[in-house]
Amino acid sequence: MVAEDLRTTVCPYCAAPSVVERPPSVDRPAPTFTLGFALTHQAAGERVKSWLRTRNPWSHSGLKKASLQEVRGVYVPAYLYSALASSRYSASIGENYTETETYTTTENGKTVTKTRTVTKTEWRPLRGELDEYVPDVLVTASRGLTNVEMEALEPFDLRVLARYEPALVAGWVAEEPSLSRDECLKLAREEALARVGRRLEAFMPGDSHRSLKHDTHLGLESLDVCLVPVWVLAARYAPDQPPLRVVVNGQSGEVYGKAPISWVKVSLTVLLVAALGLLVYLLMSQGGRS
């Protein structure tokens, strides 16, 4: 028996790994591409241990000595999206220029006149159109791995994409898409539009710009399921707390997790800052009276 959300299983009689090929559907299409694991089980564990030791000063003190309990390599389903973006944009473009101005000031009790150079900006309207191809937008298709986590693990090296073959994922945990195609398409379009916005920001001429707006149409869209490699680890950092889940890019070793904060450390830091502020105030007050 294979869980509905998995494509892979292990035979209970001979322990042979196998892949179950279910009939594709709109929300569970067959994978088109696969990215293989480049990071070993051991290397993933070492990356996480290093990450745990270098969290911010307010993290839970138990992270530095946390033990790794579960380490699983998972082929996570994602949608690979590309589109042609046609944008109409408008903005105000700022061109800097300098002027010499005269001003008065007081020196040694006398009013004197001086000059200085100031920078001013002349604003001009700009409108235009831009067509560009937006490739390789990757969004999660799994309810187990959020898109925030997917973005934190990126980039994946898409240059080594391989056409999906069952043998590539046999022996690994491989998930089926659990988010609908429409949900993923919405996420992909949002990321594509955000990317267009950033490119337009960089495209603007002049010394500065403001009030940039764009109306962008996405056409010639493609959306393919891609299985991406992710190590999922559970770190036990305190006996009275649930394990911390950490995920690792199975290619690059990029690590992401939400390290728990020690509110005791935060409180002590706030008290210390307040005490130092009070001490500085008292010293300045005494200096003013003397």
Tab-separated table of C-alpha atoms in Angstrom:
chain	number	residue	atom	x	y	z
A	1	MET	CA	0.000	0.000	0.000
A	2	VAL	CA	1.299	3.462	-0.932
A	3	ALA	CA	0.074	6.642	0.766
A	4	GLU	CA	-1.962	8.820	-1.569
A	5	ASP	CA	0.506	11.691	-1.203
A	6	LEU	CA	3.561	9.616	-2.161
A	7	ARG	CA	4.821	8.170	-5.435
A	8	THR	CA	7.359	5.784	-3.895
A	9	THR	CA	7.243	2.749	-1.640
A	10	VAL	CA	9.334	-0.207	-0.455
A	11	CYS	CA	8.182	-3.791	-0.927
A	12	PRO	CA	7.389	-5.312	2.525
A	13	TYR	CA	8.657	-8.727	1.386
A	14	CYS	CA	11.936	-8.016	-0.369
A	15	ALA	CA	12.637	-4.358	0.645
A	16	ALA	CA	12.977	-3.401	-3.025
A	17	PRO	CA	12.190	0.270	-3.729
A	18	SER	CA	9.533	0.935	-6.313
A	19	VAL	CA	7.549	3.776	-7.846
A	20	VAL	CA	3.800	3.749	-8.291
A	21	GLU	CA	2.679	5.455	-11.490
A	22	ARG	CA	-0.859	6.708	-10.918
A	23	PRO	CA	-3.014	8.037	-13.776
A	24	PRO	CA	-2.331	11.789	-14.016
A	25	SER	CA	-5.067	14.321	-13.215
A	26	VAL	CA	-5.394	18.099	-13.448
A	27	ASP	CA	-4.129	18.665	-9.902
A	28	ARG	CA	-1.777	15.662	-9.875
A	29	PRO	CA	-0.022	15.669	-13.230
A	30	ALA	CA	2.895	13.378	-13.835
A	31	PRO	CA	6.307	14.977	-13.164
A	32	THR	CA	8.067	16.405	-16.191
A	33	PHE	CA	11.511	17.059	-14.665
A	34	THR	CA	13.655	15.914	-11.758
A	35	LEU	CA	16.628	17.480	-9.985
A	36	GLY	CA	18.910	14.976	-8.319
A	37	PHE	CA	20.465	15.112	-4.845
A	38	ALA	CA	24.058	16.387	-4.790
A	39	LEU	CA	24.371	16.700	-0.986
A	40	THR	CA	24.777	13.509	1.045
A	41	HIS	CA	22.879	12.576	4.193
A	42	GLN	CA	25.989	13.207	6.313
A	43	ALA	CA	26.790	16.543	4.649
A	44	ALA	CA	23.221	17.747	5.204
A	45	GLY	CA	23.514	16.921	8.906
A	46	GLU	CA	26.795	18.840	9.180
A	47	ARG	CA	25.284	21.878	7.456
A	48	VAL	CA	22.406	21.887	9.936
A	49	LYS	CA	24.707	21.503	12.949
A	50	SER	CA	26.758	24.481	11.748
A	51	TRP	CA	23.562	26.472	11.156
A	52	LEU	CA	22.294	25.689	14.665
A	53	ARG	CA	25.558	26.876	16.235
A	54	THR	CA	25.485	30.237	14.476
A	55	ARG	CA	21.964	31.490	15.174
A	56	ASN	CA	21.427	35.003	16.508
A	57	PRO	CA	22.298	35.846	20.136
A	58	TRP	CA	18.635	35.640	21.214
A	59	SER	CA	18.094	32.079	19.972
A	60	HIS	CA	17.404	29.265	22.421
A	61	SER	CA	20.689	28.197	24.039
A	62	GLY	CA	19.889	24.527	23.433
A	63	LEU	CA	20.336	24.920	19.661
A	64	LYS	CA	24.122	24.749	19.903
A	65	LYS	CA	23.928	21.237	21.345
A	66	ALA	CA	20.796	20.041	19.563
A	67	SER	CA	20.706	16.435	18.424
A	68	LEU	CA	19.428	15.464	14.990
A	69	GLN	CA	16.722	12.809	15.264
A	70	GLU	CA	15.249	12.361	11.805
A	71	VAL	CA	16.955	12.990	8.499
A	72	ARG	CA	14.898	12.316	5.383
A	73	GLY	CA	15.629	12.988	1.763
A	74	VAL	CA	12.437	14.044	0.003
A	75	TYR	CA	11.696	14.771	-3.622
A	76	VAL	CA	9.307	17.692	-3.183
A	77	PRO	CA	6.895	18.516	-6.022
A	78	ALA	CA	7.137	22.039	-7.390
A	79	TYR	CA	5.805	23.811	-10.438
A	80	LEU	CA	8.285	25.310	-12.880
A	81	TYR	CA	6.692	28.321	-14.533
A	82	SER	CA	7.718	30.516	-17.468
A	83	ALA	CA	5.880	33.273	-19.332
A	84	LEU	CA	6.219	36.186	-21.713
A	85	ALA	CA	5.588	39.439	-19.820
A	86	SER	CA	4.293	42.457	-21.745
A	87	SER	CA	4.382	45.589	-19.573
A	88	ARG	CA	3.207	49.168	-19.889
A	89	TYR	CA	4.870	51.343	-17.289
A	90	SER	CA	4.965	54.910	-16.035
A	91	ALA	CA	7.280	56.676	-13.588
A	92	SER	CA	8.851	59.986	-12.643
A	93	ILE	CA	12.543	60.112	-13.507
A	94	GLY	CA	14.852	62.329	-11.488
A	95	GLU	CA	17.876	64.049	-13.053
A	96	ASN	CA	20.279	65.644	-10.582
A	97	TYR	CA	21.944	69.011	-11.148
A	98	THR	CA	23.969	71.373	-8.943
A	99	GLU	CA	23.516	75.025	-8.092
A	100	THR	CA	25.562	77.498	-6.086
A	101	GLU	CA	23.508	79.292	-3.455
A	102	THR	CA	24.286	82.134	-1.080
A	103	TYR	CA	23.500	81.932	2.613
A	104	THR	CA	24.330	83.814	5.826
A	105	THR	CA	25.713	82.451	9.069
A	106	THR	CA	27.206	83.762	12.298
A	107	GLU	CA	30.919	83.482	13.010
A	108	ASN	CA	32.577	85.031	16.075
A	109	GLY	CA	29.413	87.012	16.758
A	110	LYS	CA	29.312	88.503	13.254
A	111	THR	CA	26.977	87.763	10.352
A	112	VAL	CA	28.872	86.610	7.286
A	113	THR	CA	27.754	85.663	3.775
A	114	LYS	CA	28.969	82.411	2.188
A	115	THR	CA	28.231	80.224	-0.810
A	116	ARG	CA	27.701	76.489	-1.097
A	117	THR	CA	26.947	73.957	-3.792
A	118	VAL	CA	23.648	72.103	-3.464
A	119	THR	CA	22.237	69.194	-5.459
A	120	LYS	CA	18.716	69.484	-6.787
A	121	THR	CA	16.532	67.093	-8.762
A	122	GLU	CA	14.442	67.817	-11.827
A	123	TRP	CA	11.555	65.363	-12.262
A	124	ARG	CA	10.239	64.314	-15.666
A	125	PRO	CA	7.470	61.850	-16.586
A	126	LEU	CA	8.374	58.646	-18.406
A	127	ARG	CA	6.126	56.091	-20.069
A	128	GLY	CA	6.966	53.060	-22.106
A	129	GLU	CA	6.482	49.401	-22.944
A	130	LEU	CA	8.712	46.432	-22.241
A	131	ASP	CA	8.425	42.819	-23.377
A	132	GLU	CA	10.551	40.202	-21.677
A	133	TYR	CA	10.634	36.482	-21.050
A	134	VAL	CA	10.335	35.429	-17.405
A	135	PRO	CA	11.851	31.950	-17.060
A	136	ASP	CA	12.328	29.437	-14.260
A	137	VAL	CA	9.906	30.614	-11.586
A	138	LEU	CA	9.743	27.785	-9.041
A	139	VAL	CA	6.844	27.460	-6.576
A	140	THR	CA	5.955	24.676	-4.189
A	141	ALA	CA	3.211	22.181	-5.017
A	142	SER	CA	3.382	20.611	-1.551
A	143	ARG	CA	1.404	21.468	1.560
A	144	GLY	CA	4.309	20.012	3.542
A	145	LEU	CA	6.832	22.584	2.282
A	146	THR	CA	5.553	26.152	2.164
A	147	ASN	CA	6.464	28.548	-0.609
A	148	VAL	CA	8.295	30.688	1.968
A	149	GLU	CA	10.546	27.707	2.665
A	150	MET	CA	10.948	26.994	-1.050
A	151	GLU	CA	12.024	30.580	-1.712
A	152	ALA	CA	14.465	30.446	1.211
A	153	LEU	CA	16.116	27.317	-0.231
A	154	GLU	CA	16.471	28.721	-3.738
A	155	PRO	CA	18.180	28.857	-6.072
A	156	PHE	CA	18.240	25.317	-7.381
A	157	ASP	CA	20.586	24.641	-10.281
A	158	LEU	CA	18.075	24.176	-13.085
A	159	ARG	CA	20.848	23.641	-15.623
A	160	VAL	CA	20.971	19.994	-14.551
A	161	LEU	CA	17.250	19.302	-14.927
A	162	ALA	CA	16.600	15.781	-16.144
A	163	ARG	CA	13.495	14.371	-17.741
A	164	TYR	CA	11.551	12.447	-15.126
A	165	GLU	CA	12.165	8.730	-14.983
A	166	PRO	CA	10.825	6.499	-12.171
A	167	ALA	CA	14.297	5.072	-11.600
A	168	LEU	CA	15.579	8.531	-10.586
A	169	VAL	CA	13.390	8.646	-7.466
A	170	ALA	CA	13.201	4.959	-6.549
A	171	GLY	CA	14.446	4.452	-3.000
A	172	TRP	CA	13.618	8.027	-1.970
A	173	VAL	CA	10.516	9.603	-0.515
A	174	ALA	CA	8.792	11.309	-3.452
A	175	GLU	CA	5.655	13.353	-2.867
A	176	GLU	CA	2.678	13.839	-5.114
A	177	PRO	CA	1.442	17.440	-5.589
A	178	SER	CA	-0.942	18.313	-2.759
A	179	LEU	CA	-1.673	21.906	-3.837
A	180	SER	CA	-4.050	22.423	-6.728
A	181	ARG	CA	-2.759	23.597	-10.074
A	182	ASP	CA	-4.738	26.832	-9.741
A	183	GLU	CA	-3.176	27.580	-6.331
A	184	CYS	CA	0.305	27.052	-7.733
A	185	LEU	CA	-0.413	29.062	-10.869
A	186	LYS	CA	-1.505	31.989	-8.693
A	187	LEU	CA	1.740	31.761	-6.666
A	188	ALA	CA	3.824	31.555	-9.844
A	189	ARG	CA	2.133	34.567	-11.428
A	190	GLU	CA	2.655	36.614	-8.258
A	191	GLU	CA	6.368	35.761	-8.275
A	192	ALA	CA	6.653	36.498	-11.999
A	193	LEU	CA	5.007	39.922	-11.577
A	194	ALA	CA	7.279	40.692	-8.619
A	195	ARG	CA	10.283	39.782	-10.774
A	196	VAL	CA	9.036	42.062	-13.558
A	197	GLY	CA	8.688	44.880	-11.020
A	198	ARG	CA	12.279	44.428	-9.861
A	199	ARG	CA	13.570	44.413	-13.439
A	200	LEU	CA	11.667	47.593	-14.229
A	201	GLU	CA	13.178	49.203	-11.113
A	202	ALA	CA	16.652	48.345	-12.437
A	203	PHE	CA	15.699	49.433	-15.978
A	204	MET	CA	14.728	52.988	-15.024
A	205	PRO	CA	17.118	55.685	-16.358
A	206	GLY	CA	18.196	58.856	-14.588
A	207	ASP	CA	19.700	59.358	-11.158
A	208	SER	CA	16.542	58.301	-9.317
A	209	HIS	CA	12.900	57.504	-9.905
A	210	ARG	CA	9.595	57.434	-8.048
A	211	SER	CA	5.932	56.476	-8.527
A	212	LEU	CA	6.800	53.501	-10.751
A	213	LYS	CA	3.670	51.655	-11.884
A	214	HIS	CA	3.220	48.896	-14.401
A	215	ASP	CA	0.381	46.983	-16.004
A	216	THR	CA	1.731	43.595	-17.040
A	217	HIS	CA	0.105	40.827	-19.067
A	218	LEU	CA	1.525	37.316	-18.786
A	219	GLY	CA	1.185	35.198	-21.919
A	220	LEU	CA	2.605	32.011	-23.462
A	221	GLU	CA	2.611	30.484	-19.972
A	222	SER	CA	4.110	27.069	-19.259
A	223	LEU	CA	3.683	25.114	-16.027
A	224	ASP	CA	5.473	21.802	-15.436
A	225	VAL	CA	5.846	19.640	-12.348
A	226	CYS	CA	9.433	19.312	-11.190
A	227	LEU	CA	10.660	17.138	-8.307
A	228	VAL	CA	13.295	19.023	-6.292
A	229	PRO	CA	15.645	17.493	-3.678
A	230	VAL	CA	15.171	18.582	-0.068
A	231	TRP	CA	16.631	17.160	3.139
A	232	VAL	CA	14.196	17.413	6.053
A	233	LEU	CA	15.712	17.197	9.541
A	234	ALA	CA	14.300	17.282	13.068
A	235	ALA	CA	16.537	18.807	15.767
A	236	ARG	CA	15.796	18.164	19.444
A	237	TYR	CA	17.006	21.239	21.357
A	238	ALA	CA	15.010	20.945	24.617
A	239	PRO	CA	13.305	17.983	26.330
A	240	ASP	CA	10.101	19.963	26.955
A	241	GLN	CA	9.809	21.382	23.421
A	242	PRO	CA	8.818	19.783	20.109
A	243	PRO	CA	11.695	19.170	17.676
A	244	LEU	CA	12.681	22.008	15.378
A	245	ARG	CA	12.139	21.224	11.696
A	246	VAL	CA	14.962	22.322	9.399
A	247	VAL	CA	15.063	21.937	5.626
A	248	VAL	CA	18.139	21.851	3.400
A	249	ASN	CA	18.546	22.359	-0.340
A	250	GLY	CA	19.663	18.929	-1.570
A	251	GLN	CA	21.912	20.531	-4.183
A	252	SER	CA	23.510	23.625	-2.646
A	253	GLY	CA	23.214	22.882	1.076
A	254	GLU	CA	21.279	26.111	1.798
A	255	VAL	CA	19.600	25.743	5.221
A	256	TYR	CA	16.303	27.198	6.430
A	257	GLY	CA	14.432	26.921	9.707
A	258	LYS	CA	12.664	29.082	12.266
A	259	ALA	CA	15.041	29.081	15.220
A	260	PRO	CA	13.144	29.473	18.527
A	261	ILE	CA	13.807	32.663	20.470
A	262	SER	CA	14.809	32.631	24.145
A	263	TRP	CA	12.561	35.248	25.719
A	264	VAL	CA	14.736	35.148	28.830
A	265	LYS	CA	17.664	36.387	26.722
A	266	VAL	CA	15.466	39.008	25.085
A	267	SER	CA	14.223	40.248	28.477
A	268	LEU	CA	17.735	40.420	29.914
A	269	THR	CA	18.934	42.343	26.837
A	270	VAL	CA	16.075	44.844	27.168
A	271	LEU	CA	16.817	45.309	30.889
A	272	LEU	CA	20.534	45.777	30.165
A	273	VAL	CA	19.861	48.399	27.482
A	274	ALA	CA	17.441	50.206	29.792
A	275	ALA	CA	19.994	50.158	32.628
A	276	LEU	CA	22.723	51.527	30.364
A	277	GLY	CA	20.386	54.243	29.119
A	278	LEU	CA	19.532	55.221	32.696
A	279	LEU	CA	23.223	55.263	33.642
A	280	VAL	CA	24.078	57.545	30.687
A	281	TYR	CA	21.201	59.863	31.636
A	282	LEU	CA	22.361	60.100	35.274
A	283	LEU	CA	25.964	60.795	34.256
A	284	MET	CA	24.855	63.526	31.832
A	285	SER	CA	22.573	65.026	34.483
A	286	GLN	CA	25.415	65.163	37.031
A	287	GLY	CA	27.727	66.660	34.462
A	288	GLY	CA	25.190	69.381	33.721
A	289	ARG	CA	24.944	70.391	37.401
A	290	SER	CA	28.692	70.572	37.988
